[in-house]
Tab-separated table of C-alpha atoms in Angstrom:
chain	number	residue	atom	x	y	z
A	1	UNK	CA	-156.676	-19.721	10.327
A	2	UNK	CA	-160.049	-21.384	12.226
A	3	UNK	CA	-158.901	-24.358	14.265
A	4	UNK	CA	-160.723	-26.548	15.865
A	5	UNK	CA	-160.485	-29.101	18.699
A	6	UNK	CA	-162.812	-31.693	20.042
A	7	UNK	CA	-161.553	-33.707	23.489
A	8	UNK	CA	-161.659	-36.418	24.041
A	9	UNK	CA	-160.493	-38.309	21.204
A	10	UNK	CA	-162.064	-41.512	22.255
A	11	UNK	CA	-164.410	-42.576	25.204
A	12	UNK	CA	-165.955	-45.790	26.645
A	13	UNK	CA	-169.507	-45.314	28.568
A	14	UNK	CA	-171.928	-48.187	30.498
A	15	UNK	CA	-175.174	-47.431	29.041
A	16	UNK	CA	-177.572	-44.893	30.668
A	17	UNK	CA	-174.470	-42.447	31.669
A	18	UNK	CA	-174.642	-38.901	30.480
A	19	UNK	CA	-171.683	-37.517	28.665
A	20	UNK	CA	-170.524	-34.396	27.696
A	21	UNK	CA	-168.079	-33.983	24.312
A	22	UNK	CA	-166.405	-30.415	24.168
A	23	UNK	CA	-165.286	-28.809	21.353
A	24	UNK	CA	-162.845	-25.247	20.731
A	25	UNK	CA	-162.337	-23.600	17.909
A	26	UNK	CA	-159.773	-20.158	17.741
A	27	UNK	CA	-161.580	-17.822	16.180
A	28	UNK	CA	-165.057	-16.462	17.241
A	29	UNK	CA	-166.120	-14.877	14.281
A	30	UNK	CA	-168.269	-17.485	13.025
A	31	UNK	CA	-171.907	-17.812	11.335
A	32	UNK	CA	-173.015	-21.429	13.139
A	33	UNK	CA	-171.851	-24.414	14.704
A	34	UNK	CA	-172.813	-28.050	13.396
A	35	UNK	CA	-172.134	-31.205	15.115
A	36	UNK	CA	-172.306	-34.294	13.198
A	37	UNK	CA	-172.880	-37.986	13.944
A	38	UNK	CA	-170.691	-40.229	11.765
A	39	UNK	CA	-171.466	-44.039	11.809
A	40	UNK	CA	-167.817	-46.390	10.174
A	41	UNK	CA	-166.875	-45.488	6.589
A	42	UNK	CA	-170.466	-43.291	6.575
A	43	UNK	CA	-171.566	-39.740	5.196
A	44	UNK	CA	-172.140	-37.351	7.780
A	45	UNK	CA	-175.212	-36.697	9.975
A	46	UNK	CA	-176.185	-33.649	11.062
A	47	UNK	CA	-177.486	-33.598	14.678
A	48	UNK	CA	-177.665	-30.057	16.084
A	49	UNK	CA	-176.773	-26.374	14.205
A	50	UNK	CA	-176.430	-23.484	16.626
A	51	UNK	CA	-176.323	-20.022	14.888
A	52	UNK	CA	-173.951	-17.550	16.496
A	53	UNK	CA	-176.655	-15.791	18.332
A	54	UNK	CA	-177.634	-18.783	20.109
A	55	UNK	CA	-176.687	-20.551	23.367
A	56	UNK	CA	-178.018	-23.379	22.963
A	57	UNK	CA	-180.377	-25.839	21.304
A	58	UNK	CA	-182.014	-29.476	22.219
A	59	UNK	CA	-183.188	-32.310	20.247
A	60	UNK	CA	-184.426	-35.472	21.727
A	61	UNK	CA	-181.709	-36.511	24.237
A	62	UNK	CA	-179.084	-34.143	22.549
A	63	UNK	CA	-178.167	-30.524	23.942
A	64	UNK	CA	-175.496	-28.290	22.363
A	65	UNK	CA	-174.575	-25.012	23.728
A	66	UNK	CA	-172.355	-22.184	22.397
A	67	UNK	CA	-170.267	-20.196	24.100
A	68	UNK	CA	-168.951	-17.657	20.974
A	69	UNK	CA	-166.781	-15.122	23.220
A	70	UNK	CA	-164.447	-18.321	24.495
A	71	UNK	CA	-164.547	-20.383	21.149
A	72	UNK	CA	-166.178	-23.385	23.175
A	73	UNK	CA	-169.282	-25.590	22.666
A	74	UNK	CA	-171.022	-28.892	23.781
A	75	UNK	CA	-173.057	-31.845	23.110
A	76	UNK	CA	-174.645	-33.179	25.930
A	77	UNK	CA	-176.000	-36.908	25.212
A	78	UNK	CA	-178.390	-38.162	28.241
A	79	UNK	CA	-179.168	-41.456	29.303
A	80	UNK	CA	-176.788	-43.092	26.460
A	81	UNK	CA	-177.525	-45.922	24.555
A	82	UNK	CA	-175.350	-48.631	22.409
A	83	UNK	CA	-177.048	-47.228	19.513
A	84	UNK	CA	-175.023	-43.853	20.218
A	85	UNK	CA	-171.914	-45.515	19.195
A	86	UNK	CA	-170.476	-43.150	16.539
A	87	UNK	CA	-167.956	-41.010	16.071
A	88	UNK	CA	-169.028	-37.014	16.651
A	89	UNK	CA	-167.712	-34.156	14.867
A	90	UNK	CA	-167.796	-30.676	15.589
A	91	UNK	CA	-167.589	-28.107	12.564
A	92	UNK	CA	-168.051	-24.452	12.246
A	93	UNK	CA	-168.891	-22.279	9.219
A	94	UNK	CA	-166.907	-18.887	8.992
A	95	UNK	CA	-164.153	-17.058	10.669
A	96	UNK	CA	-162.370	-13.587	10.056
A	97	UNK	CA	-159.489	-14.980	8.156
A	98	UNK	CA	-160.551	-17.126	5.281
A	99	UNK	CA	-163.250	-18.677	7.544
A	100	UNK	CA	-165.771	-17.841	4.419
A	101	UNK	CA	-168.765	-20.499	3.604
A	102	UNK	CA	-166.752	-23.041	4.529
A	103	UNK	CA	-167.070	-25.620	7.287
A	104	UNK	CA	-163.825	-26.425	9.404
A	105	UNK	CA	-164.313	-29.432	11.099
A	106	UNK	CA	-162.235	-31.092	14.194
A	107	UNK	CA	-160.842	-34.746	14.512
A	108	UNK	CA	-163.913	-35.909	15.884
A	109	UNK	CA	-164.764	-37.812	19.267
A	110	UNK	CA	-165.193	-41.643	18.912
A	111	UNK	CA	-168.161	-42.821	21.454
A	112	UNK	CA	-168.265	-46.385	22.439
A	113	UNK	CA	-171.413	-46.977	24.463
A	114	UNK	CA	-171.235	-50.667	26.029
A	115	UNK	CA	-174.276	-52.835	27.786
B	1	UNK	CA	-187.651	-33.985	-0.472
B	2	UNK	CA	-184.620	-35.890	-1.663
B	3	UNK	CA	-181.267	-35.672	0.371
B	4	UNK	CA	-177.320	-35.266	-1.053
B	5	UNK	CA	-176.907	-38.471	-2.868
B	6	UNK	CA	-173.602	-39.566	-4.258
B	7	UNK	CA	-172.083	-42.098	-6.591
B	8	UNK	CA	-170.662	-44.592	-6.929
B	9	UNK	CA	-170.233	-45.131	-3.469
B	10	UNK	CA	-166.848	-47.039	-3.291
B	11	UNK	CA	-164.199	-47.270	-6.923
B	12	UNK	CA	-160.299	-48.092	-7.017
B	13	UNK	CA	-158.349	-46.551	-9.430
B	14	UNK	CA	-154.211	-46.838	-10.141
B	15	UNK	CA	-152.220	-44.304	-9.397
B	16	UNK	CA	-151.744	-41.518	-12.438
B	17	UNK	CA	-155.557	-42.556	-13.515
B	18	UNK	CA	-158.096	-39.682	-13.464
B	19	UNK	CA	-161.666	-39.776	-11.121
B	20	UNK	CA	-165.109	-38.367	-11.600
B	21	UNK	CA	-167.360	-38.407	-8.560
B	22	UNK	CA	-170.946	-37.079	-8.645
B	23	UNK	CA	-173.280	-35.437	-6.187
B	24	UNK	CA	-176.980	-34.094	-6.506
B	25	UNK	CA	-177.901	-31.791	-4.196
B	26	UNK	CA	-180.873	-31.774	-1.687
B	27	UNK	CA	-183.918	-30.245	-3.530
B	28	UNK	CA	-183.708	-26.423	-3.020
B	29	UNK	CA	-180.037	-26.277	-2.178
B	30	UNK	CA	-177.858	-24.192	-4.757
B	31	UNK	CA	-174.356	-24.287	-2.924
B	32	UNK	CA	-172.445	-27.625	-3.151
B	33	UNK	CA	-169.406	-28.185	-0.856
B	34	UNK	CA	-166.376	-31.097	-1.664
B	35	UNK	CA	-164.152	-32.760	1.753
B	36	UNK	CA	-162.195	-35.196	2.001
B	37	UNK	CA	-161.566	-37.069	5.067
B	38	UNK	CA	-158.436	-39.396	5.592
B	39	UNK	CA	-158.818	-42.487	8.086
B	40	UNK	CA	-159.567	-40.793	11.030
B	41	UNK	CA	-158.942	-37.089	10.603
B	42	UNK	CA	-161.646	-34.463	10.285
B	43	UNK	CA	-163.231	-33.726	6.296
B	44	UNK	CA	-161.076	-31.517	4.770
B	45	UNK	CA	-162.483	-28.748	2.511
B	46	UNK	CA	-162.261	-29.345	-1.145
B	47	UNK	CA	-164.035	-26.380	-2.604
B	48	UNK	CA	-167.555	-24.957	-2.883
B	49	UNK	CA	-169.767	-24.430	-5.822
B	50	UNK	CA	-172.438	-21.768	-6.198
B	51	UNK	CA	-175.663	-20.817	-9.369
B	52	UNK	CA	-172.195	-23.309	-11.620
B	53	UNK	CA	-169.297	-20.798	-10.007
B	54	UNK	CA	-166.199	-22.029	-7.729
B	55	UNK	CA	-166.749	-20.218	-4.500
B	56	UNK	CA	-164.266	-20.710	-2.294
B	57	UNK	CA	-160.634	-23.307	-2.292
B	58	UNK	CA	-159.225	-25.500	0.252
B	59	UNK	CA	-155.457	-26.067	-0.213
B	60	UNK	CA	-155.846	-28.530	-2.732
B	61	UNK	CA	-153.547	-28.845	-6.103
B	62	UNK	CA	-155.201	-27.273	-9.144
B	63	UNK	CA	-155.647	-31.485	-10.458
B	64	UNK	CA	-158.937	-31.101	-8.295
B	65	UNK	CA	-161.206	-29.588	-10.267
B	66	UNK	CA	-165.012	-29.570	-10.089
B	67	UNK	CA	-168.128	-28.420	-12.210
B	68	UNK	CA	-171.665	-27.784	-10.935
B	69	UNK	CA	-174.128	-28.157	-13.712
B	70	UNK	CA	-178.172	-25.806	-13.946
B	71	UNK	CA	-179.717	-28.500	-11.450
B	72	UNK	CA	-177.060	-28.118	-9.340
B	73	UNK	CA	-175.650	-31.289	-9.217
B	74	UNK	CA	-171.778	-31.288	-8.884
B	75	UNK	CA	-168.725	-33.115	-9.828
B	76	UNK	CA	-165.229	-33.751	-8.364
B	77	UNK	CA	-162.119	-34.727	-10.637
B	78	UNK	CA	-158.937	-35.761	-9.781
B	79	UNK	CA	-156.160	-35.610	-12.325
B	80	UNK	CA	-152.825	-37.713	-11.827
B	81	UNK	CA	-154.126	-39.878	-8.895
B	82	UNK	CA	-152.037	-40.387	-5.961
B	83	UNK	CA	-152.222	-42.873	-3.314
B	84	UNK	CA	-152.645	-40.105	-0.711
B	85	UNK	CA	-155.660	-39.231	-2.526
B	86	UNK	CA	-157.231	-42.665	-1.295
B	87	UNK	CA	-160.073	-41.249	1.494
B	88	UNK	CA	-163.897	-40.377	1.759
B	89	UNK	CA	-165.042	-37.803	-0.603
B	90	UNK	CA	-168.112	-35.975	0.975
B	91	UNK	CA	-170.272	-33.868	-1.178
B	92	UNK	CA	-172.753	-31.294	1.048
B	93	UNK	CA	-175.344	-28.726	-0.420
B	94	UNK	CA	-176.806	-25.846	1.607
B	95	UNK	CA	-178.583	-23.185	0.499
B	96	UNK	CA	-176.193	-20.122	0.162
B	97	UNK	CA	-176.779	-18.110	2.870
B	98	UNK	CA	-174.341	-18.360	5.367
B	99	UNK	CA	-176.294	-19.653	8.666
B	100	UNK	CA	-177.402	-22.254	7.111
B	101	UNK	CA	-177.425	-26.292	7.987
B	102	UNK	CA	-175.520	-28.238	5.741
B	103	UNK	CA	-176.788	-31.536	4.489
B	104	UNK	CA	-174.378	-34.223	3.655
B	105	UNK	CA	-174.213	-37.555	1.180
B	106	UNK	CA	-173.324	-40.616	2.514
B	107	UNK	CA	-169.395	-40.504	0.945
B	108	UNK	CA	-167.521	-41.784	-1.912
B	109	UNK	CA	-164.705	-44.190	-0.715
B	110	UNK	CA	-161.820	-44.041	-3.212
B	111	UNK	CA	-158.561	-46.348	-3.226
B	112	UNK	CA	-155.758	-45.659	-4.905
B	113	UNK	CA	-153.572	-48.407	-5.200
């Protein structure tokens, strides 16, 4: 069964640091990785997808990388800002046992970014 | 291009009452997903529609049951409501092959009370 993990569970930032949110998962068999940006008692938004023959990929101030072998990946946020105050998930799609089409997500990391 | 769009957007229902929640999937997108997410867990997955076709269970009792419909669009019911059933019901579409990005709605918010 795909597990995943994202530490840590909460964190407080000035603005302008840069911050990195990790996430596991136990089985490497997977098609992609997704992280997500969920705003309070919002739908999901998705930020980055890395397929499982990537390393890495970049948007704006956002860099995920994948590291399949050791079930690890990611996000990078530079220079943070208040308006990156979310909480981020981590999912992945697939898995050899029941993984499937299906997305298995973590817990989630809960970014405060203060002025 | 339209995105996932869901409705209604919050309901409360009694416990034992039954649910309907909708989704239309982004333009293009034939796969629909159903999660749940509890206060503050991760979503959950519900199960997965594909061309009207389950594709794929969570481990969810049999009183959630869903349809997808020729457009694509998608519904969740839930039979015998609970008050552990009270959470965010996400709807996603994707197109069906596998390494693709999934597109969420913004979330039903049901209360069972």
């Amino acid at each position: 069964k795909q597990e995943v993990t994202q530490i840590p569970a909460a964190l407080s930032v000035p603005e302008g640091e840069n911050l990195v949110l990790n996430c596991s998962f136990t089985d490497s068999a997977i098609y992609n990785l997704q992280w997500f940006r969920q705003d309070p008692g919002k739908g999901l938004t998705s930020l980055l997808l890395i397929q499982s023959s990537q390393r890495e990929q970049t948007s704006g101030r956002l860099n995920a990388s994948l590291d399949k072998s050791s079930g690890r990946s990611t996000l990078y946020i530079a220079a943070s800002q208040p308006g990156d105050s979310a909480t981020y998930l981590c999912a992945v799609k697939g898995g050899l046992w029941g993984g499937g089409n299906k997305l298995t997500f973590g817990t989630g990391t809960q970014l405060k970014v203060e002025l | 291009e339209t995105g996932v769009t869901q409705s209604p957007t919050h309901l409360i229902k009694t416990r034992g009452q039954q649910v309907t929640l909708r989704c239309s999937s982004q333009s293009g997108h034939n796969t629909v997903s159903w999660y749940q997410q509890a206060l503050g867990q991760g979503p959950q997955f519900i199960f997965q529609y594909y061309r009207e076709e389950e594709n794929g269970r969570g481990n969810f009792p049999p009183r959630f049951s869903g349809l997808q419909f020729p457009n694509y669009s998608s519904e969740l019911n839930v039979n015998a409501l609970e008050l552990d059933d009270s959470a965010l019901y996400l709807c996603a579409s994707s197109p069906f092959i596998t390494n693709t990005e999934a597109f969420f709605g913004q979330g039903t918010r049901l209360t069972v009370v």
